[in-house]
Amino acid sequence: MKHTELDATEENPIPAQSVDPLTKIYVEPTNRCNLSCVTCIRHSWDEPFEDMAWPVYQALMEGLANFSDAKTIAFAGFGEPLLHPRFPEMVRLAHENGLRTEMTSNAMLLTSPLAERLIDAGLDQFTVSIDGTSDESHGAVRPGASLKEIINSVRTLYWWSATKCSTQLDIETSLHEDFLRKIKDTGGSELGFLGTADFQFPIKDGLDLMPSAPLKIGIEFVAMKSNIHELPALQKIAENIRASFILVSNVLPYTAELQNEILYSLEPTSHEGQGSDRNPNWILPKMDWSLDTLKSISTISSQQANLSYLDIDLNQRNNYCPFIRPGSLALSCHGTVSPCPPLMHSYSCYIRDRKKFFRRCEYGNLMEQSLESIWLQPDYAGFRERVRKFEFSPCTDCSGCEFADGNEIDCQGNPFPVCGDCLWARGILRCA
């Protein structure tokens, strides 16, 4: 039975923080990957590779029965989900428990049979990582990856979703007739055929003949100096794979070399606070992004702390944890519960030319404790409250003491883990 504030008694006190709603769970099926991307966290850790044990995942599903606000399972983390041998079963079990299922993938392992299994299992959203708009540029970031193969694979996944939906709506026959009519009208010259082990189907123009699929497709793009110029061309790829959103994030340098690729200086002018009381608030309207406007706007943006667009204050997302505030947690492939994906593993990275070590934070293991007992324990609840208040030392803006080299403690006395250097809380880094 789920505890509420009314369950608290003098003998069994439950702090107010303990009844925080849990809405989204990030699940890391594995920390293994089929690629070795230049931007990957694996360049700064030495953890053993591991797949999530099935009993761990079952314990999560059983534990979520006590959380009525839980709505979404996001299969992500620091590995390729499709490498887990029972991944489609993971999706199916979450779907059968009434949860929305999302995943992020490099899509290089997404065969047509696997795509069909994922759609049958109930996958709701597929986000593909694309960091370049050609095989050459994408391969420079993700060696061994083929953008052409990725596009075909994601289109196949969308095709399966649309086909299954069409079958359920009993309109497959009319779609088949549309396909045949299109082939006849074009002589087959405008249709590309994607071959698989057991069948062929029109994939190039065929998607345009089909109704919208239930599956939501997204693109995640890690912006760097070497690829930012390709961002406009991503629109064409998005249209090609029927993507409904494009999420752009900055890069977190896990190696010293990647420091030269960042597009954020984090100078004092970008301070997370409001700056001086006499610093005016700039309220900017919509206007053309052109050579006439960009230089002036970029100058203001780089020098002023108080900015708003259409009365939306950009400072409102400073000191805002996109994981704790909406009510999420992260389950690592080891079976341990962490407050967010960035704290599932220990690693080193570079922030403002300073090497920093982040120690992973774990509040329990699902093989030893129930999900509810982990969520309700006082130290975890207390941490969530500290994050909501976000009274951590602003290490990113200061970087002036030895505390900034790790996340153990800060100069204001906050205990582990401290979040004053979190670039996700600054809106610099984003996750799907």
Short mmCIF file of C-alpha atoms in Angstrom, two decimals:
data_model
loop_
_atom_site.label_atom_id
_atom_site.label_comp_id
_atom_site.label_asym_id
_atom_site.label_seq_id
_atom_site.Cartn_x
_atom_site.Cartn_y
_atom_site.Cartn_z
CA MET A 1 0.00 0.00 0.00
CA LYS A 2 1.29 3.42 -0.91
CA HIS A 3 2.01 5.72 2.04
CA THR A 4 0.48 9.17 2.21
CA GLU A 5 0.87 12.06 4.60
CA LEU A 6 -2.16 10.72 6.47
CA ASP A 7 -0.23 7.54 7.28
CA ALA A 8 2.23 9.42 9.47
CA THR A 9 1.95 8.79 13.20
CA GLU A 10 4.06 9.59 16.24
CA GLU A 11 5.37 6.02 16.15
CA ASN A 12 5.95 6.01 12.39
CA PRO A 13 6.70 9.57 11.25
CA ILE A 14 6.93 10.12 7.52
CA PRO A 15 8.47 13.44 6.42
CA ALA A 16 6.53 15.56 3.98
CA GLN A 17 9.28 15.10 1.40
CA SER A 18 8.66 11.36 1.37
CA VAL A 19 5.40 11.67 -0.50
CA ASP A 20 6.98 13.28 -3.55
CA PRO A 21 5.26 11.95 -6.67
CA LEU A 22 7.34 9.60 -8.81
CA THR A 23 6.34 10.14 -12.43
CA LYS A 24 9.20 8.96 -14.65
CA ILE A 25 11.79 6.22 -14.31
CA TYR A 26 14.99 6.16 -16.36
CA VAL A 27 16.08 2.55 -16.89
CA GLU A 28 19.54 1.57 -18.10
CA PRO A 29 19.16 -1.94 -19.58
CA THR A 30 22.92 -2.23 -20.14
CA ASN A 31 26.09 -0.15 -20.02
CA ARG A 32 27.46 -1.99 -23.05
CA CYS A 33 27.48 -0.34 -26.46
CA ASN A 34 28.18 -1.42 -30.03
CA LEU A 35 29.91 1.90 -30.82
CA SER A 36 32.76 3.91 -29.33
CA CYS A 37 31.73 7.53 -29.84
CA VAL A 38 34.24 10.31 -29.27
CA THR A 39 31.74 12.03 -26.93
CA CYS A 40 31.12 8.94 -24.78
CA ILE A 41 31.46 8.71 -21.01
CA ARG A 42 33.36 5.43 -21.46
CA HIS A 43 36.50 7.46 -22.12
CA SER A 44 36.51 8.51 -18.47
CA TRP A 45 35.49 5.42 -16.48
CA ASP A 46 36.62 1.86 -15.89
CA GLU A 47 33.39 0.15 -14.83
CA PRO A 48 32.76 -3.46 -15.86
CA PHE A 49 30.13 -4.07 -18.53
CA GLU A 50 26.86 -5.50 -17.31
CA ASP A 51 23.30 -6.17 -18.44
CA MET A 52 20.42 -5.55 -16.07
CA ALA A 53 19.35 -8.81 -14.44
CA TRP A 54 15.75 -9.74 -15.20
CA PRO A 55 14.78 -10.04 -11.49
CA VAL A 56 15.86 -6.40 -11.02
CA TYR A 57 13.53 -5.26 -13.76
CA GLN A 58 10.71 -7.40 -12.40
CA ALA A 59 11.26 -5.84 -8.96
CA LEU A 60 10.92 -2.40 -10.54
CA MET A 61 7.64 -3.30 -12.23
CA GLU A 62 6.27 -4.78 -9.02
CA GLY A 63 7.43 -1.78 -6.99
CA LEU A 64 5.75 0.72 -9.30
CA ALA A 65 2.37 -0.70 -8.28
CA ASN A 66 2.73 1.50 -5.18
CA PHE A 67 3.24 4.69 -7.23
CA SER A 68 0.04 5.80 -8.88
CA ASP A 69 1.72 8.86 -10.44
CA ALA A 70 4.27 6.76 -12.38
CA LYS A 71 3.55 7.26 -16.07
CA THR A 72 6.73 6.74 -18.10
CA ILE A 73 9.63 4.34 -18.44
CA ALA A 74 12.54 5.84 -20.42
CA PHE A 75 15.11 3.27 -21.53
CA ALA A 76 18.30 5.29 -21.72
CA GLY A 77 21.45 5.66 -19.61
CA PHE A 78 25.00 5.12 -20.87
CA GLY A 79 24.57 2.00 -22.99
CA GLU A 80 22.72 0.84 -26.09
CA PRO A 81 19.36 -0.62 -24.95
CA LEU A 82 19.05 -2.88 -27.99
CA LEU A 83 22.05 -4.90 -26.77
CA HIS A 84 20.05 -6.30 -23.86
CA PRO A 85 18.94 -9.80 -24.90
CA ARG A 86 15.47 -9.34 -23.41
CA PHE A 87 14.89 -5.71 -24.29
CA PRO A 88 11.62 -6.20 -26.25
CA GLU A 89 10.31 -8.08 -23.20
CA MET A 90 11.21 -5.08 -21.04
CA VAL A 91 9.13 -2.85 -23.30
CA ARG A 92 6.24 -5.30 -23.31
CA LEU A 93 6.14 -5.68 -19.53
CA ALA A 94 6.15 -1.91 -19.01
CA HIS A 95 3.41 -1.51 -21.63
CA GLU A 96 1.29 -4.21 -20.00
CA ASN A 97 1.61 -2.33 -16.72
CA GLY A 98 0.10 0.78 -18.32
CA LEU A 99 3.34 2.74 -18.65
CA ARG A 100 4.41 4.88 -21.57
CA THR A 101 7.63 3.46 -23.06
CA GLU A 102 10.43 5.61 -24.48
CA MET A 103 13.95 4.79 -25.59
CA THR A 104 17.11 6.42 -26.94
CA SER A 105 19.30 4.46 -29.35
CA ASN A 106 22.03 4.78 -31.97
CA ALA A 107 19.77 2.57 -34.16
CA MET A 108 22.64 0.59 -35.69
CA LEU A 109 21.22 -2.66 -34.29
CA LEU A 110 17.64 -1.92 -35.32
CA THR A 111 16.86 -4.70 -37.81
CA SER A 112 13.41 -5.04 -39.34
CA PRO A 113 12.48 -8.13 -37.28
CA LEU A 114 13.57 -6.36 -34.10
CA ALA A 115 11.65 -3.25 -35.11
CA GLU A 116 8.50 -5.35 -35.53
CA ARG A 117 9.01 -6.91 -32.10
CA LEU A 118 9.38 -3.47 -30.48
CA ILE A 119 6.16 -2.22 -32.08
CA ASP A 120 4.32 -5.38 -31.03
CA ALA A 121 5.68 -4.90 -27.50
CA GLY A 122 4.11 -1.43 -27.30
CA LEU A 123 6.98 1.03 -27.79
CA ASP A 124 5.62 4.61 -27.72
CA GLN A 125 8.67 6.75 -28.52
CA PHE A 126 12.00 6.16 -30.24
CA THR A 127 14.73 8.82 -30.08
CA VAL A 128 17.70 8.30 -32.37
CA SER A 129 21.11 9.88 -31.78
CA ILE A 130 22.29 11.73 -34.90
CA ASP A 131 25.31 14.04 -34.69
CA GLY A 132 25.90 14.78 -38.35
CA THR A 133 23.94 15.04 -41.58
CA SER A 134 26.24 12.87 -43.72
CA ASP A 135 27.92 9.51 -43.24
CA GLU A 136 31.25 11.32 -42.98
CA SER A 137 30.25 13.86 -40.32
CA HIS A 138 28.11 11.45 -38.31
CA GLY A 139 30.87 8.83 -38.49
CA ALA A 140 33.42 11.32 -37.24
CA VAL A 141 31.52 11.52 -33.94
CA ARG A 142 30.27 7.92 -33.95
CA PRO A 143 32.90 5.77 -35.71
CA GLY A 144 31.41 2.72 -37.38
CA ALA A 145 27.91 4.21 -37.65
CA SER A 146 26.22 4.61 -41.04
CA LEU A 147 23.72 7.44 -41.29
CA LYS A 148 22.14 5.83 -44.34
CA GLU A 149 21.53 2.59 -42.45
CA ILE A 150 20.19 4.50 -39.45
CA ILE A 151 17.69 6.43 -41.56
CA ASN A 152 16.46 3.25 -43.26
CA SER A 153 16.17 1.44 -39.93
CA VAL A 154 14.17 4.22 -38.26
CA ARG A 155 11.90 4.52 -41.28
CA THR A 156 11.34 0.77 -41.09
CA LEU A 157 10.42 1.09 -37.41
CA TYR A 158 7.93 3.84 -38.25
CA TRP A 159 6.58 1.74 -41.13
CA TRP A 160 5.90 -1.15 -38.78
CA SER A 161 4.06 1.16 -36.39
CA ALA A 162 1.91 2.59 -39.17
CA THR A 163 1.29 -0.87 -40.65
CA LYS A 164 0.23 -2.39 -37.34
CA CYS A 165 -2.07 0.56 -36.72
CA SER A 166 -3.53 0.24 -40.23
CA THR A 167 -4.18 -3.45 -39.70
CA GLN A 168 -5.96 -2.73 -36.45
CA LEU A 169 -8.10 -0.16 -38.24
CA ASP A 170 -8.84 -2.67 -41.03
CA ILE A 171 -7.49 -0.43 -43.77
CA GLU A 172 -4.52 -2.55 -44.81
CA THR A 173 -6.22 -3.53 -48.08
CA SER A 174 -6.69 0.07 -49.19
CA LEU A 175 -3.09 0.86 -48.29
CA HIS A 176 -1.91 -2.08 -50.35
CA GLU A 177 -3.92 -0.78 -53.29
CA ASP A 178 -2.36 2.66 -52.84
CA PHE A 179 1.09 1.09 -52.91
CA LEU A 180 0.32 -0.82 -56.11
CA ARG A 181 -1.17 2.27 -57.76
CA LYS A 182 1.93 4.31 -56.84
CA ILE A 183 4.21 1.65 -58.28
CA LYS A 184 2.17 1.54 -61.49
CA ASP A 185 2.07 5.33 -61.87
CA THR A 186 5.84 5.72 -61.43
CA GLY A 187 6.93 2.50 -63.07
CA GLY A 188 8.70 1.74 -59.84
CA SER A 189 11.32 4.39 -60.56
CA GLU A 190 10.50 6.56 -57.55
CA LEU A 191 10.24 3.78 -55.00
CA GLY A 192 13.17 2.42 -53.06
CA PHE A 193 12.76 -1.14 -51.87
CA LEU A 194 14.24 -2.14 -48.54
CA GLY A 195 15.19 -5.81 -48.57
CA THR A 196 15.07 -7.91 -45.45
CA ALA A 197 15.61 -11.57 -44.73
CA ASP A 198 12.08 -12.57 -45.62
CA PHE A 199 10.29 -9.81 -47.48
CA GLN A 200 10.54 -6.52 -49.34
CA PHE A 201 8.34 -3.51 -49.02
CA PRO A 202 8.31 0.01 -50.48
CA ILE A 203 9.94 2.32 -47.98
CA LYS A 204 10.97 5.55 -49.70
CA ASP A 205 7.69 7.11 -50.74
CA GLY A 206 5.55 4.45 -49.08
CA LEU A 207 5.51 6.23 -45.73
CA ASP A 208 3.88 9.23 -47.34
CA LEU A 209 0.91 7.08 -48.32
CA MET A 210 0.33 5.78 -44.82
CA PRO A 211 -1.57 7.38 -41.95
CA SER A 212 0.39 8.79 -39.04
CA ALA A 213 1.85 6.06 -36.88
CA PRO A 214 1.23 5.88 -33.13
CA LEU A 215 5.00 5.74 -32.60
CA LYS A 216 6.65 9.08 -31.86
CA ILE A 217 10.07 9.55 -33.45
CA GLY A 218 12.67 12.02 -32.15
CA ILE A 219 16.25 13.07 -32.90
CA GLU A 220 18.89 13.88 -30.31
CA PHE A 221 21.77 16.04 -31.58
CA VAL A 222 24.90 16.83 -29.53
CA ALA A 223 26.07 20.25 -30.71
CA MET A 224 29.77 21.01 -31.03
CA LYS A 225 31.92 23.50 -32.90
CA SER A 226 32.69 20.86 -35.52
CA ASN A 227 29.05 20.00 -36.33
CA ILE A 228 26.89 22.99 -35.40
CA HIS A 229 26.93 24.20 -39.02
CA GLU A 230 25.02 21.04 -40.01
CA LEU A 231 22.09 21.73 -37.72
CA PRO A 232 19.84 23.29 -40.42
CA ALA A 233 20.21 20.21 -42.64
CA LEU A 234 18.83 18.07 -39.82
CA GLN A 235 15.34 19.27 -40.79
CA LYS A 236 15.44 17.20 -43.97
CA ILE A 237 16.46 14.06 -42.06
CA ALA A 238 13.69 14.70 -39.55
CA GLU A 239 11.14 14.85 -42.35
CA ASN A 240 12.58 11.69 -43.89
CA ILE A 241 12.17 9.60 -40.74
CA ARG A 242 8.93 11.32 -39.63
CA ALA A 243 10.55 12.81 -36.51
CA SER A 244 8.22 15.01 -34.49
CA PHE A 245 10.95 16.65 -32.38
CA ILE A 246 14.66 17.47 -32.47
CA LEU A 247 16.40 17.78 -29.11
CA VAL A 248 19.69 19.71 -29.21
CA SER A 249 22.14 19.37 -26.33
CA ASN A 250 25.60 20.71 -25.72
CA VAL A 251 28.53 18.34 -25.29
CA LEU A 252 30.00 17.44 -21.91
CA PRO A 253 33.76 16.97 -22.39
CA TYR A 254 34.82 13.64 -20.92
CA THR A 255 38.28 14.14 -22.40
CA ALA A 256 40.59 17.16 -22.44
CA GLU A 257 40.45 17.29 -26.25
CA LEU A 258 36.69 17.79 -26.29
CA GLN A 259 37.03 21.05 -24.36
CA ASN A 260 37.78 22.72 -27.68
CA GLU A 261 34.37 21.61 -28.99
CA ILE A 262 32.09 23.30 -26.46
CA LEU A 263 29.71 26.08 -27.52
CA TYR A 264 29.20 27.56 -24.05
CA SER A 265 31.84 29.61 -22.30
CA LEU A 266 30.09 29.85 -18.90
CA GLU A 267 31.77 33.18 -18.30
CA PRO A 268 30.70 35.27 -15.28
CA THR A 269 28.29 37.15 -17.56
CA SER A 270 26.20 33.98 -17.74
CA HIS A 271 25.86 33.89 -13.96
CA GLU A 272 22.98 31.75 -12.72
CA GLY A 273 21.63 34.55 -10.54
CA GLN A 274 20.05 37.86 -11.46
CA GLY A 275 23.24 39.88 -11.35
CA SER A 276 23.25 43.42 -10.05
CA ASP A 277 20.02 45.02 -8.81
CA ARG A 278 20.72 47.83 -11.26
CA ASN A 279 21.07 45.44 -14.17
CA PRO A 280 17.96 45.93 -16.37
CA ASN A 281 15.83 43.06 -17.60
CA TRP A 282 15.97 42.82 -21.37
CA ILE A 283 12.57 41.79 -22.80
CA LEU A 284 13.05 40.67 -26.40
CA PRO A 285 10.33 40.07 -29.02
CA LYS A 286 10.17 37.75 -31.98
CA MET A 287 12.26 39.04 -34.85
CA ASP A 288 14.07 37.72 -37.91
CA TRP A 289 17.21 35.75 -37.17
CA SER A 290 19.39 37.34 -39.82
CA LEU A 291 22.81 38.92 -40.26
CA ASP A 292 21.17 42.23 -39.33
CA THR A 293 19.99 40.98 -35.94
CA LEU A 294 22.26 38.15 -34.83
CA LYS A 295 25.33 40.22 -33.99
CA SER A 296 23.41 42.64 -31.75
CA ILE A 297 21.33 39.93 -30.07
CA SER A 298 24.34 37.72 -29.43
CA THR A 299 26.22 40.67 -27.90
CA ILE A 300 23.37 41.38 -25.49
CA SER A 301 22.93 37.69 -24.66
CA SER A 302 26.61 37.25 -23.81
CA GLN A 303 26.77 40.32 -21.56
CA GLN A 304 23.47 40.35 -19.68
CA ALA A 305 22.22 38.07 -16.91
CA ASN A 306 18.58 39.20 -17.15
CA LEU A 307 17.01 38.11 -20.42
CA SER A 308 13.50 37.18 -21.44
CA TYR A 309 11.92 36.27 -24.76
CA LEU A 310 8.21 37.00 -25.10
CA ASP A 311 8.06 37.54 -21.31
CA ILE A 312 9.61 34.11 -20.67
CA ASP A 313 12.44 34.63 -18.19
CA LEU A 314 15.43 32.53 -19.24
CA ASN A 315 16.73 32.55 -15.66
CA GLN A 316 13.79 30.47 -14.50
CA ARG A 317 15.56 27.34 -15.78
CA ASN A 318 18.78 28.09 -13.91
CA ASN A 319 19.09 25.99 -10.76
CA TYR A 320 16.26 23.81 -12.07
CA CYS A 321 16.88 20.05 -11.96
CA PRO A 322 15.10 18.48 -14.96
CA PHE A 323 15.11 15.14 -13.15
CA ILE A 324 14.22 15.79 -9.50
CA ARG A 325 11.74 18.61 -10.08
CA PRO A 326 9.43 16.65 -12.43
CA GLY A 327 9.66 13.59 -10.14
CA SER A 328 11.99 11.00 -11.65
CA LEU A 329 14.68 8.55 -10.64
CA ALA A 330 17.23 6.40 -12.47
CA LEU A 331 17.78 2.65 -12.26
CA SER A 332 21.25 1.57 -13.37
CA CYS A 333 22.12 -1.71 -15.05
CA HIS A 334 23.63 -2.77 -11.70
CA GLY A 335 20.17 -2.60 -10.09
CA THR A 336 20.93 0.47 -8.00
CA VAL A 337 18.62 3.47 -7.66
CA SER A 338 20.12 6.90 -8.33
CA PRO A 339 18.41 10.31 -8.26
CA CYS A 340 19.22 11.04 -11.91
CA PRO A 341 21.02 9.52 -14.94
CA PRO A 342 24.14 11.72 -14.52
CA LEU A 343 24.71 10.20 -11.07
CA MET A 344 24.34 6.53 -12.07
CA HIS A 345 28.08 6.16 -12.65
CA SER A 346 31.38 7.65 -11.48
CA TYR A 347 33.34 9.56 -14.10
CA SER A 348 35.57 12.55 -14.81
CA CYS A 349 34.72 15.47 -17.06
CA TYR A 350 35.82 19.04 -17.73
CA ILE A 351 33.90 22.16 -16.70
CA ARG A 352 35.45 25.55 -17.46
CA ASP A 353 38.89 24.03 -18.09
CA ARG A 354 38.69 22.29 -14.72
CA LYS A 355 38.79 18.53 -14.40
CA LYS A 356 36.04 17.34 -12.09
CA PHE A 357 35.29 13.91 -10.65
CA PHE A 358 31.66 12.94 -10.11
CA ARG A 359 31.09 10.05 -7.72
CA ARG A 360 27.97 8.05 -8.42
CA CYS A 361 25.14 8.33 -5.94
CA GLU A 362 23.06 5.30 -4.98
CA TYR A 363 20.23 5.16 -2.46
CA GLY A 364 19.54 1.45 -2.63
CA ASN A 365 19.49 -1.76 -4.66
CA LEU A 366 16.26 -3.36 -5.85
CA MET A 367 17.66 -6.81 -5.07
CA GLU A 368 17.92 -5.81 -1.42
CA GLN A 369 15.14 -3.25 -0.85
CA SER A 370 11.75 -2.42 -2.31
CA LEU A 371 11.37 0.60 -4.55
CA GLU A 372 9.02 2.20 -2.04
CA SER A 373 11.41 1.81 0.88
CA ILE A 374 14.22 3.37 -1.15
CA TRP A 375 12.04 6.30 -2.25
CA LEU A 376 10.84 6.95 1.29
CA GLN A 377 14.16 6.79 3.10
CA PRO A 378 14.97 10.10 4.83
CA ASP A 379 18.36 10.77 3.22
CA TYR A 380 16.90 10.40 -0.29
CA ALA A 381 13.88 12.55 0.56
CA GLY A 382 16.19 15.14 2.11
CA PHE A 383 18.31 15.26 -1.00
CA ARG A 384 15.28 15.86 -3.21
CA GLU A 385 14.28 18.75 -0.95
CA ARG A 386 17.78 20.28 -1.19
CA VAL A 387 17.62 20.03 -4.97
CA ARG A 388 14.26 21.78 -5.10
CA LYS A 389 15.62 24.65 -3.00
CA PHE A 390 18.95 24.47 -4.91
CA GLU A 391 20.98 26.30 -2.30
CA PHE A 392 24.22 24.73 -3.49
CA SER A 393 27.41 26.70 -3.98
CA PRO A 394 27.54 28.07 -7.55
CA CYS A 395 30.71 26.15 -8.42
CA THR A 396 30.32 26.65 -12.16
CA ASP A 397 30.47 30.42 -11.76
CA CYS A 398 33.15 30.41 -9.06
CA SER A 399 35.50 27.43 -9.51
CA GLY A 400 37.66 29.02 -6.85
CA CYS A 401 38.24 26.30 -4.22
CA GLU A 402 39.24 22.67 -3.85
CA PHE A 403 35.61 21.62 -3.29
CA ALA A 404 34.89 22.28 -6.98
CA ASP A 405 37.04 19.31 -8.03
CA GLY A 406 34.37 16.83 -6.92
CA ASN A 407 30.74 16.46 -5.87
CA GLU A 408 31.34 15.33 -2.29
CA ILE A 409 30.72 18.60 -0.42
CA ASP A 410 30.57 22.32 -1.21
CA CYS A 411 31.73 25.45 0.57
CA GLN A 412 28.26 26.03 2.02
CA GLY A 413 28.38 22.70 3.86
CA ASN A 414 25.94 20.74 1.72
CA PRO A 415 26.62 17.00 1.96
CA PHE A 416 27.14 14.52 -0.87
CA PRO A 417 26.00 14.75 -3.55
CA VAL A 418 26.24 18.47 -4.31
CA CYS A 419 24.84 19.86 -7.56
CA GLY A 420 26.35 23.34 -7.93
CA ASP A 421 28.28 22.23 -11.02
CA CYS A 422 25.40 20.45 -12.73
CA LEU A 423 25.11 21.62 -16.34
CA TRP A 424 21.74 19.89 -16.68
CA ALA A 425 20.41 22.23 -13.97
CA ARG A 426 21.79 25.18 -15.93
CA GLY A 427 20.00 24.17 -19.12
CA ILE A 428 23.30 23.55 -20.91
CA LEU A 429 22.86 19.78 -21.26
CA ARG A 430 19.61 18.06 -22.20
CA CYS A 431 18.31 14.49 -22.23
CA ALA A 432 15.45 13.04 -24.22
#
